[in-house]
XYZ file of C-alpha atoms in Angstrom:
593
model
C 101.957 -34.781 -4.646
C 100.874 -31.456 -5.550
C 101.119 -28.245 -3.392
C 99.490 -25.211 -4.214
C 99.933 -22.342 -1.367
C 98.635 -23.167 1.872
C 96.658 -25.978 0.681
C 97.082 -29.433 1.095
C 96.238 -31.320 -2.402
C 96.139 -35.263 -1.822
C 96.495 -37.796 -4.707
C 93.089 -38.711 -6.991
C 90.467 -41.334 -5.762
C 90.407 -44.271 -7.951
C 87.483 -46.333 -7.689
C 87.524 -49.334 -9.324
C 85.161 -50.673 -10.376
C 83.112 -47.678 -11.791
C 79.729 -49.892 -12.026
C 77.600 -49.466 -9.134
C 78.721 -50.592 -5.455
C 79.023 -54.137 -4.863
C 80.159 -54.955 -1.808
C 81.174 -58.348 -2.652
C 84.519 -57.330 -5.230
C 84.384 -53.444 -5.089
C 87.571 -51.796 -4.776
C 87.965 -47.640 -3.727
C 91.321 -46.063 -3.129
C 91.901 -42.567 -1.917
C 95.611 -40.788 -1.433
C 94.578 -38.927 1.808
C 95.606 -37.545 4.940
C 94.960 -39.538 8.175
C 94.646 -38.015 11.622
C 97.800 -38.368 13.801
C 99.570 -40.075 11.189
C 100.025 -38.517 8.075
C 99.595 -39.060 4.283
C 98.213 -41.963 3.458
C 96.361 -44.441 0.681
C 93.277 -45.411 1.743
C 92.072 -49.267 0.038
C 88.382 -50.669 0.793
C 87.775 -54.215 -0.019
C 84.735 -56.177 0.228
C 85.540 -57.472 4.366
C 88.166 -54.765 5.563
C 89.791 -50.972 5.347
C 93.289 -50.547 5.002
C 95.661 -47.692 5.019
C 99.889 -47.422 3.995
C 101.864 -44.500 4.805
C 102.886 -42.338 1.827
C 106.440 -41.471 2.792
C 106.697 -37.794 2.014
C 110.280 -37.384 1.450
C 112.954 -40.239 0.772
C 115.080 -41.750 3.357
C 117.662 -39.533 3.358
C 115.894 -36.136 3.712
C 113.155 -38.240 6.009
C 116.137 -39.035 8.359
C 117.389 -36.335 8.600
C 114.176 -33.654 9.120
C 113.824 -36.493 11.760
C 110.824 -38.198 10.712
C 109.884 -41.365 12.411
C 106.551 -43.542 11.687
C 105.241 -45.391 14.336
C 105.074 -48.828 13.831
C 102.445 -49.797 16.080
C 99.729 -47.719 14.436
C 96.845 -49.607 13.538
C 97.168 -49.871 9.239
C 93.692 -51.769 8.733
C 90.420 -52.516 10.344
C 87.978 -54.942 9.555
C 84.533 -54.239 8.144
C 82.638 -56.294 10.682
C 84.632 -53.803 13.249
C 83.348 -50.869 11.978
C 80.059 -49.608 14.013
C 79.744 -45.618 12.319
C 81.009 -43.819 9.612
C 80.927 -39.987 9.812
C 81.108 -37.129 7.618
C 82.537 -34.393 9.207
C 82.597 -30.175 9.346
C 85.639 -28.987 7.266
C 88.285 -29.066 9.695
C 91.832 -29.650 10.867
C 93.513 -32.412 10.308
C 96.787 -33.447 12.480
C 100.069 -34.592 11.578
C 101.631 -35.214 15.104
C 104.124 -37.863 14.154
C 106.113 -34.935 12.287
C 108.082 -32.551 14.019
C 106.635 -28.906 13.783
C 109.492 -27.860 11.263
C 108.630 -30.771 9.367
C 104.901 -30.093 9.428
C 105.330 -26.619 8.616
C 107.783 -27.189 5.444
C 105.409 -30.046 3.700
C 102.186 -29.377 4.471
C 101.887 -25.500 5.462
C 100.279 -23.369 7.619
C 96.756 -24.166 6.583
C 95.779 -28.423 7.721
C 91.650 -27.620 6.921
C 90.110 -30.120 4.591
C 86.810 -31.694 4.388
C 86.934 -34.933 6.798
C 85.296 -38.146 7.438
C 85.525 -40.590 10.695
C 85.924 -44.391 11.069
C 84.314 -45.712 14.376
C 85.425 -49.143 15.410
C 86.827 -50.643 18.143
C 90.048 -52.628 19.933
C 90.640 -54.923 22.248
C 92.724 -54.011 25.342
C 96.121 -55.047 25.822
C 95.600 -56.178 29.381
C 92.575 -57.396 29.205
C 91.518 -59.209 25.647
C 87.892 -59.447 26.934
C 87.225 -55.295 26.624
C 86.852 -53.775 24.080
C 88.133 -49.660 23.420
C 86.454 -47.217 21.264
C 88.727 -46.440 17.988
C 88.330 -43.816 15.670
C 90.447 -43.102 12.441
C 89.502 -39.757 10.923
C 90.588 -38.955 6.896
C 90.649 -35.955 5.150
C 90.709 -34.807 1.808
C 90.614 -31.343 -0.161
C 87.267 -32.413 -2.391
C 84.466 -32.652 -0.125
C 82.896 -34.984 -2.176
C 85.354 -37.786 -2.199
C 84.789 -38.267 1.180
C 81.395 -38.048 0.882
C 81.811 -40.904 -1.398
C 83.636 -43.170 1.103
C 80.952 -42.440 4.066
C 77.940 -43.507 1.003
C 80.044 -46.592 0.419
C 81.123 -47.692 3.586
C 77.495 -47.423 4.827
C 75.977 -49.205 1.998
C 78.278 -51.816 3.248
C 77.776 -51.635 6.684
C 74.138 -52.310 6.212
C 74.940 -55.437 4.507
C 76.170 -56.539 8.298
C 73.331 -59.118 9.575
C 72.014 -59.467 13.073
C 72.762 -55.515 13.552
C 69.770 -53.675 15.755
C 67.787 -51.013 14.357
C 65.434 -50.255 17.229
C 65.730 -50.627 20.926
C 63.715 -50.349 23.999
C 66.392 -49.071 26.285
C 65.443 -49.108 30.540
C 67.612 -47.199 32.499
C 67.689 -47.532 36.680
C 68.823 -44.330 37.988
C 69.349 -45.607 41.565
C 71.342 -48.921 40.381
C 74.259 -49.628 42.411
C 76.405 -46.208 43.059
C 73.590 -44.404 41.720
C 74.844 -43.927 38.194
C 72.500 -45.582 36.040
C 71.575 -42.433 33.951
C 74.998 -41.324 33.901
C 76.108 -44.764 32.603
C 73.486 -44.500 29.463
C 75.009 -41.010 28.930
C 78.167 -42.160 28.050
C 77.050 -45.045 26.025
C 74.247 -43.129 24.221
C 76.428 -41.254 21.512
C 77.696 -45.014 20.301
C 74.351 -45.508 19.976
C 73.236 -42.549 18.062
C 76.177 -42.718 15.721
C 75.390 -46.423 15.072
C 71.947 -45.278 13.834
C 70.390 -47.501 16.691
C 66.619 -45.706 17.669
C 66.513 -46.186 21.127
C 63.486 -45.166 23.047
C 64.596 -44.650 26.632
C 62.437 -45.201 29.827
C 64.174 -43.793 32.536
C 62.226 -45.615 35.708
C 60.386 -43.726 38.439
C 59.830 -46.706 40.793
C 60.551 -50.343 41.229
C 58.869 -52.658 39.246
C 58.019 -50.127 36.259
C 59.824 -51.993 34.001
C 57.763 -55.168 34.744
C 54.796 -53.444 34.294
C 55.513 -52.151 31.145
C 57.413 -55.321 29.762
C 54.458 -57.768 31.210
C 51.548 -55.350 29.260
C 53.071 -54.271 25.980
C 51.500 -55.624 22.826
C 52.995 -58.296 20.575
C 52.646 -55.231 18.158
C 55.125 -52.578 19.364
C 57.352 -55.686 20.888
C 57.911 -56.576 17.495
C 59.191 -53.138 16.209
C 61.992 -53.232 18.609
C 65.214 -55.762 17.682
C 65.662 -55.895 21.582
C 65.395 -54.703 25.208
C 68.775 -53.086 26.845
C 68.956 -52.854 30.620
C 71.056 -49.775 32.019
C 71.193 -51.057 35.829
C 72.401 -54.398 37.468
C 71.311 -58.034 37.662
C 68.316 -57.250 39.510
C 66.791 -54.627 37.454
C 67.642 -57.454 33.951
C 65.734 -59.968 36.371
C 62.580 -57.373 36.377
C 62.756 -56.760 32.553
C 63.291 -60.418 32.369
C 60.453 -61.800 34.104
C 58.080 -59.074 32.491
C 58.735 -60.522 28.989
C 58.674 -64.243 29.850
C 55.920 -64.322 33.136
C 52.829 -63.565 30.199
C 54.402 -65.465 27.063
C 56.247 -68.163 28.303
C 54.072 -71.868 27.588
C 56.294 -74.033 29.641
C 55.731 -77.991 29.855
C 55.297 -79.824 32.899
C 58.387 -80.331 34.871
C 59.926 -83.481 35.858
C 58.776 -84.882 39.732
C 59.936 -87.099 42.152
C 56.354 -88.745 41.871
C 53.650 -89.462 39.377
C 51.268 -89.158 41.761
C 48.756 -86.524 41.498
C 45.661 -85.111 43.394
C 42.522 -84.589 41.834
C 41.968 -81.791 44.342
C 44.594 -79.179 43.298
C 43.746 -79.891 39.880
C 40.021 -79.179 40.314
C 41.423 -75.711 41.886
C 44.306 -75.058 39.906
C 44.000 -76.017 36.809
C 46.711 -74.752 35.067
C 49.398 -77.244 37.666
C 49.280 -80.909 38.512
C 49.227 -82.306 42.102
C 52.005 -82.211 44.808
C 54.591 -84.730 44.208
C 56.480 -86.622 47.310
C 58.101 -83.824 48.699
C 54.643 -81.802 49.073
C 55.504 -79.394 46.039
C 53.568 -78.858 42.717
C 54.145 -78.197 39.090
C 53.084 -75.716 37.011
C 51.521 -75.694 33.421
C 50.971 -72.468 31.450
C 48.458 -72.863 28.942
C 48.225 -68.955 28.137
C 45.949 -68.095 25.477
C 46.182 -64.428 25.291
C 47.595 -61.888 23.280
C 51.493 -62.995 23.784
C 50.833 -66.053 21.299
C 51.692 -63.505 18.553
C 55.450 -63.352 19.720
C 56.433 -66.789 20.173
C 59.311 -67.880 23.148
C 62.151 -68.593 22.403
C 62.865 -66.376 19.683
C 65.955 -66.247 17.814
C 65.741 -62.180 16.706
C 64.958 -60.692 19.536
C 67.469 -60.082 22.290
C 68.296 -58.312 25.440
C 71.447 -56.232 26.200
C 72.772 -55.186 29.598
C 74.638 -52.147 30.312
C 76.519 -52.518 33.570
C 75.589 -50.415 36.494
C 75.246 -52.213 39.427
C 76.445 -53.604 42.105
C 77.777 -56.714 41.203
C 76.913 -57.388 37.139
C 77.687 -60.894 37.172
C 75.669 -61.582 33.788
C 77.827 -59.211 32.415
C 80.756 -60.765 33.784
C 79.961 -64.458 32.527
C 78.627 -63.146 29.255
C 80.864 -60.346 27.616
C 84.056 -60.904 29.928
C 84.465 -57.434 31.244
C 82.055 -55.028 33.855
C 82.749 -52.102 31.593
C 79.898 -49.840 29.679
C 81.848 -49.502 26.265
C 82.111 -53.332 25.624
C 78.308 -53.765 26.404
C 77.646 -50.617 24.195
C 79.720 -52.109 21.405
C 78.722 -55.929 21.544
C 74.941 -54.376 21.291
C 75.177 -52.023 18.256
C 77.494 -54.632 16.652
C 74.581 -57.311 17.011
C 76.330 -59.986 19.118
C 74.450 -63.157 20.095
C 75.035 -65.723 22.912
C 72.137 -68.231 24.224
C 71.439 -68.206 28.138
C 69.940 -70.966 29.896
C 66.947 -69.800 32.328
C 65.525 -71.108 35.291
C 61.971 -71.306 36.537
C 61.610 -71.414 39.838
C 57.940 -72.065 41.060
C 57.191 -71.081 44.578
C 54.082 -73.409 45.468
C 53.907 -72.460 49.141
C 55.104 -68.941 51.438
C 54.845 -70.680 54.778
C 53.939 -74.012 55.954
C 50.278 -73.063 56.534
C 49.816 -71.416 53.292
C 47.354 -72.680 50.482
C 49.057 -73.770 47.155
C 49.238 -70.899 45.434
C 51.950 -70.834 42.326
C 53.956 -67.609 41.901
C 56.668 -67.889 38.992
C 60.034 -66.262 38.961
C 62.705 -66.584 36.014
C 66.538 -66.175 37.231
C 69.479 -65.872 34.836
C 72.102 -65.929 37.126
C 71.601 -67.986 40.398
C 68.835 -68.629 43.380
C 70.257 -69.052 46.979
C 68.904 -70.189 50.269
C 70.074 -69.835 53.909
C 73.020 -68.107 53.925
C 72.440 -65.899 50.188
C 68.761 -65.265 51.497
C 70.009 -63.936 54.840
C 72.119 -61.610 52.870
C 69.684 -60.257 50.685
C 67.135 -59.893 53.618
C 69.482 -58.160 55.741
C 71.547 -55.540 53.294
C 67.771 -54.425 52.669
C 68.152 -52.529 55.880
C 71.476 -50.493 54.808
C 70.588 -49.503 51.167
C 71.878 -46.199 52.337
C 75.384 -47.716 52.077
C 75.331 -48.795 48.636
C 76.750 -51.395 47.272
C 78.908 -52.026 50.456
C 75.371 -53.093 52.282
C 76.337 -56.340 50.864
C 79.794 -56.776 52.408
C 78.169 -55.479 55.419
C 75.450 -57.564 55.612
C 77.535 -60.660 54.682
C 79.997 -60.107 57.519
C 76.415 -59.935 59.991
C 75.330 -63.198 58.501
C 78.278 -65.230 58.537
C 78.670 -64.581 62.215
C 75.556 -65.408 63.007
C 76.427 -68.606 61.414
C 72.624 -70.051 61.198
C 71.726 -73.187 59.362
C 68.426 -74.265 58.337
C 66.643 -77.932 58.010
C 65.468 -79.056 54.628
C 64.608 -81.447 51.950
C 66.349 -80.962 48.333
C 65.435 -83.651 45.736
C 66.912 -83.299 42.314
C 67.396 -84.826 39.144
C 70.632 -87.479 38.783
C 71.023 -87.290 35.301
C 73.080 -90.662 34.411
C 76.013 -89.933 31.919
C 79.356 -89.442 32.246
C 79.476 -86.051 31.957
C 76.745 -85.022 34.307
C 77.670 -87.478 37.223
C 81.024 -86.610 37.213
C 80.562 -83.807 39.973
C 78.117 -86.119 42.028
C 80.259 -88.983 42.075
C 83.113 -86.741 43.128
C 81.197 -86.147 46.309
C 80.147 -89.656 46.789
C 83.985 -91.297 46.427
C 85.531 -88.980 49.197
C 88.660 -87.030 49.287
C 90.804 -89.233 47.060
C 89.184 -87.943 43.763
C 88.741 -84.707 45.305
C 92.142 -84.431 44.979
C 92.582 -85.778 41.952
C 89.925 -83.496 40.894
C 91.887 -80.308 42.121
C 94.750 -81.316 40.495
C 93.708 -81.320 37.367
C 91.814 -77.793 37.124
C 93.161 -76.471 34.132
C 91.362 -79.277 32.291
C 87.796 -77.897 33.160
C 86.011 -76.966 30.429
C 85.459 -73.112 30.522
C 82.864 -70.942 28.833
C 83.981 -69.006 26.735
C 83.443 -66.979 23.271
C 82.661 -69.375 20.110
C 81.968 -72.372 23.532
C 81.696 -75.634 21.705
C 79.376 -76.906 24.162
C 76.612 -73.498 24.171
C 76.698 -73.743 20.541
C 75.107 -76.982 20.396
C 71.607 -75.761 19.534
C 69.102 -76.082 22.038
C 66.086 -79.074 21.890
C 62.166 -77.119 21.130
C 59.923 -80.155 22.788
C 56.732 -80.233 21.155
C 55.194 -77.962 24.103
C 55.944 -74.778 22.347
C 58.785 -73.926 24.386
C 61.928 -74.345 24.501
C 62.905 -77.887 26.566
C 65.302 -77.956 29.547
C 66.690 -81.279 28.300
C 63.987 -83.992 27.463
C 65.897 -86.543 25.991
C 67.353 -87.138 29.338
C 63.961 -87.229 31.573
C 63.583 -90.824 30.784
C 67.285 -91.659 32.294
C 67.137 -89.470 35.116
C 66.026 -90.218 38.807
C 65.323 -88.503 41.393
C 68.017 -88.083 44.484
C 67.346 -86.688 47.876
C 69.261 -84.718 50.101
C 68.392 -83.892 53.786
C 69.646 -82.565 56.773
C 70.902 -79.089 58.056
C 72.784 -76.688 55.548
C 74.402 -73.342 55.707
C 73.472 -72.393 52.440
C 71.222 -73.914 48.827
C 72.198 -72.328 45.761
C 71.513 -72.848 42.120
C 73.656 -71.747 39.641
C 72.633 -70.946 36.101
C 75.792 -69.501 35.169
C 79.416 -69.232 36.790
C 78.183 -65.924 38.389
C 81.891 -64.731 38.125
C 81.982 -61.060 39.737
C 85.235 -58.760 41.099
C 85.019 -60.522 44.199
C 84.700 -63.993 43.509
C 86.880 -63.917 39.911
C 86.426 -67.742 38.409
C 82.345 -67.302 40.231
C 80.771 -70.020 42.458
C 81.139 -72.572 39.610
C 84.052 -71.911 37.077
C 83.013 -74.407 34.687
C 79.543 -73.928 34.261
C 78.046 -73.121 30.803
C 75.786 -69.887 29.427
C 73.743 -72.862 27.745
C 74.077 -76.313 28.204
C 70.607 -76.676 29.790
C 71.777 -77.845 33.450
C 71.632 -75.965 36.816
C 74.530 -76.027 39.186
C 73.089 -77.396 42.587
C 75.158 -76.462 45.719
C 74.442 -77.900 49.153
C 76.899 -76.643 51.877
C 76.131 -78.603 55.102
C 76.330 -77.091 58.851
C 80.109 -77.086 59.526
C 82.020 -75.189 62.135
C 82.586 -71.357 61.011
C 86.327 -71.789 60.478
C 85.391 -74.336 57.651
C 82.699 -72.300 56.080
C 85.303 -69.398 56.284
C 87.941 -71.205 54.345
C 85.021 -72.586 51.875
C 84.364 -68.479 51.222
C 87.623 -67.467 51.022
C 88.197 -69.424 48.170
C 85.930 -68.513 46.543
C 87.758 -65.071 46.150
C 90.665 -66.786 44.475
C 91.435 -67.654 41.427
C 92.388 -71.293 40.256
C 90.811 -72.310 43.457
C 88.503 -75.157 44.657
C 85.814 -74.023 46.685
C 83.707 -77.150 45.934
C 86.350 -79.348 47.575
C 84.944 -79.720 50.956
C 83.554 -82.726 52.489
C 80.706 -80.832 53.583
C 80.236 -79.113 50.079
C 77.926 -81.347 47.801
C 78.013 -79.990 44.390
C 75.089 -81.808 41.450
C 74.802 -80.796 37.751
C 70.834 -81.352 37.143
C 67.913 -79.695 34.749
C 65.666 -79.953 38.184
C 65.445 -79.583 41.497
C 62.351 -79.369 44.402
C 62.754 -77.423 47.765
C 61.283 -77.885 51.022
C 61.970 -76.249 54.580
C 61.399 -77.316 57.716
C 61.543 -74.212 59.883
C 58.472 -71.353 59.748
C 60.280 -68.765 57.628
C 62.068 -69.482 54.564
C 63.959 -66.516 52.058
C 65.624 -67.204 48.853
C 67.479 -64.881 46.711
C 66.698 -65.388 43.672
C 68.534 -62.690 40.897
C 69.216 -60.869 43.981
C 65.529 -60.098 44.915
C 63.990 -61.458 48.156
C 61.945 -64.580 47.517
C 59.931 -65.565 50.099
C 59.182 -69.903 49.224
C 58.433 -72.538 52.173
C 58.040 -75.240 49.017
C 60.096 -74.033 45.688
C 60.849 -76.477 42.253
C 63.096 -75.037 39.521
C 63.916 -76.418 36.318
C 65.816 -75.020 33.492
C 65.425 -74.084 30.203
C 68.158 -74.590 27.830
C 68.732 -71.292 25.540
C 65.657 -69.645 26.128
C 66.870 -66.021 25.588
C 69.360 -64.287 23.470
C 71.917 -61.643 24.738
C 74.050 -58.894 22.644
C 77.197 -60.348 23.628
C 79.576 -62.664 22.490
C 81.140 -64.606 25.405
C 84.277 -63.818 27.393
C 87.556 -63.955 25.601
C 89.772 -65.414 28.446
């Protein structure tokens, strides 16, 4: 290595081969100096970037100038972990594993070269499922060898499929603490250095983001690779329901009944009649301008940023409630299916006409108790997220319980019935059952069950799961309960860490169903608290019923009847949801653990 005053010469870039770039066998390698580390060859292959410390003096003079290299310094990172590559100002670069004395002696006075950065990511030591921004910044004398590597390593880059372009990017400002804009600011530079184009729509009121998701043309929908929500699981329920409620051609559902009546038909055409339970099914038959961006679609996808109160999507689908590893799992193009439900409100009260209102839910829909909570923290949004602990605490000594009618689909296999059976053999299996947790199949990244791809029935939508209609029946359930909740997902959060179900799936088409009978407050206490534990059983209670179906019909008995559905208030005396298996795409990848 070559020294000539105060400047720092590294060794020549050899790029082999000289022919233009191919990204399948090119090879580049650069003698340079690396931030924080020291001199080192830089190596590019077709799938990765490596580095190896050039030792600057031999062992003997290293040793005893007191040189020391760092062993767990990262020496290579992959291609597909790369997000940016950045030329940089001329500029210092740092030698901090080398004692002053040291620094001063080989390298001089003067550290400014030209400079280029490497943005990637790692995964946290304590927890696998987050991932930290990384950045590994070169230099070199000739400003344009490292031009060179930033041309290269972005003609490569852009060889990376399923990587965004364009976004449509929603930001609540009033999610949660109140940090929604905040949250975007810190994410927005990954963004930006990505190349993403993000046009950002910071909302002004509630339901904006509907509005402008339910009326924007197939046109300017399909310029964008995605939608991102900055906010929490209510605000993705509002983007989410904008983009299906107008393009979403969904088939009939299943029912309890064949019967029909001629006279909702004649006045509603786009349902047919009640079935047993008094509810009815709708039909969308749209034949407007959404046609020209079919559902599902396998492209497009939606991202959530985390900035709410709870972010349980977030939880189930990336692993970890932090900003960064949404950012990253976005820009780096990550996909995972997610099951959605439909759930149909037919009726508001008992005396109400039949008048179908649609909601989709990605997460879960709740009854009795989850409805009083929703109802109630609306009174103390001053508090913030703590309404809900509040308001939780109000409900659960208040310790109501509502008549109803649940019917929902027994799907007859092994794998399905397992759960219902459980419930139906008493407390010897139960036991066996809790036993024997670690053998429950969890969802997690690369899930062998989600990436079975999901059935497209000849509707035009995606199916819930039609090979199974034919098998099913219908079972009812009445009496007084505590609490009716459908899961979509685990709906793992901080406070209840393995969720209300731990092995439910992101998209195996099937709807957790959990019916918590009237029981004396001590037992519904103990049912709670376990929830907040992990490796627990919360679902083994005798008064706990727990059913994996695709379907399920609601009826109440009492005058006034709340669900939360997505956390928003839901007002439905009759409700039937069904699922749809895969519908939408997320930019994530699944937790790791």
């Amino acid at each position: 290595m070559e020294r000539e005053g105060n400047d720092c010469v590294v060794g020549e870039t050899t790029p082999l081969p000289a022919a233009p770039f191919d990204a399948e066998a090119s090879i580049l390698s650069s003698t340079l100096l690396l931030d924080h580390v020291g001199e080192v060859t830089l190596t590019f292959n077709s799938d990765a970037l490596s580095w190896k410390l050039v030792e600057p003096l031999d062992n003997d003079v290293s040793a005893c100038l007191g040189f020391k290299y760092d062993s767990n310094v990262a020496t290579e990172i992959k291609l597909s972990d790369i997000y940016a590559v950045e030329l940089n100002n001329h500029g210092l670069i740092h030698i901090s594993n080398l004692p002053h004395a040291t620094e001063c002696l080989l390298l001089g006075h003067d550290l400014k070269m030209y400079r280029f950065t490497v943005h990637g990511y790692v995964r946290s030591k304590n927890q696998p499922s987050q991932w930290i921004l990384a950045e590994y910044t070169f230099g070199h004398k000739d400003l344009q060898t490292c031009q060179m590597w930033v041309n290269q390593l972005n003609v490569s880059l852009k060889h990376e499929v399923g990587r965004p372009r364009n976004l449509l990017v929603f930001v609540h400002p009033r999610s949660g603490k109140g940090n929604g804009c905040s949250t975007w600011e810190a994410v927005a530079p990954i963004f930006s250095r990505a190349k993403v184009e993000t046009k950002v729509i910071v909302t002004e009121r509630a339901g904006q983001a509907f509005d402008v998701m339910s009326s924007i043309t197939s046109t300017e929908l399909n310029s964008y690779d995605g939608v991102v929500a900055v906010g929490g699981d209510g605000f993705f329920n509002e983007i989410l329901n904008g983009f299906l409620s107008p393009r979403l051609k969904a088939p009939y559902p299943p029912t309890p009944s064949n019967e029909t009546s001629a006279q909702y038909e004649e006045q509603f055409p786009l349902i047919s009649g009640p079935n047993e339970s008094g509810a009815t099914i709708l039909n969308w038959n749209s034949e407007d301008k959404a046609a020209e961006f079919p559902v599902p679609n396998e492209w497009f996808r939606f991202g959530i940023i985390p900035a709410g109160s709870t972010d349980a999507i977030v939880m189930c689908t990336t692993g970890a409630r932090d900003p960064i590893t949404s950012a990253l799992q976005i820009v780096f193009g990550k996909r995972v299916h997610l099951d959605i439900a439909q759930v149909v409100r037919w009726k508001r009260t008992p005396r109400s006409e039949v008048e179908p209102n649609v909601r989709y839910a990605a997460s879960f829909s709740g009854y009795g108790f989850y409805g009083d909570v929703i109802t109630e923290s609306e009174k103390y949004r001053w508090m913030g997220p703590t309404r809900y602990d509040y308001a939780g605490t109000m409900v659960f000594l208040r310790h109501r319980s509502y008549e109803a009618e649940i019917a929902y689909l027994d799907v007859e296999s092994d794998e399905t019935n397992l759960t219902s059976k459980r419930n139906r053999e008493g407390n010897l299996l139960r036991a066996l059952r809790s036993s024997h947790l670690s053998e429950r199949c969890i969802c997690r990244i690369n899930c062998q069950v989600c990436k079975e791809k999901p059935n497209h029935a000849s509707f035009g939508v995606c199916s819930p799961t039609p090979s199974l209609y034919s098998e099913a029946r219908w079972v009812r359930a009445k009496g007084r309960f505590l609490s009716v909740g459908a899961a979509v997902i685990s709906c793992r959060n901080e406070k209840a860490p393995d969720g209300l179900v731990a092995d439910a799936h992101l998209s195996d088409g099937f709807l957790h169903l959990i019916l918590i009978r009237d029981c004396s407050h001590a037992s519904y206490l103990w049912h709670l608290t376990q929830l907040t534990r992990r490796g627990a059983s919360p679902l083994n209670f005798k008064f706990v019923e727990h059913h994996k179906t695709p379907a399920f019909t609601f009826t109440s008995s009492g005058k006034e009847s709340v669900w939360n559905v997505d956390g928003e208030i839901f007002e439905a005396h009759q409700l039937s949801a069904q699922v749809f298996r895969g519908l939408v795409c997320l930019f994530a990848s699944g937790p790791e653990v």
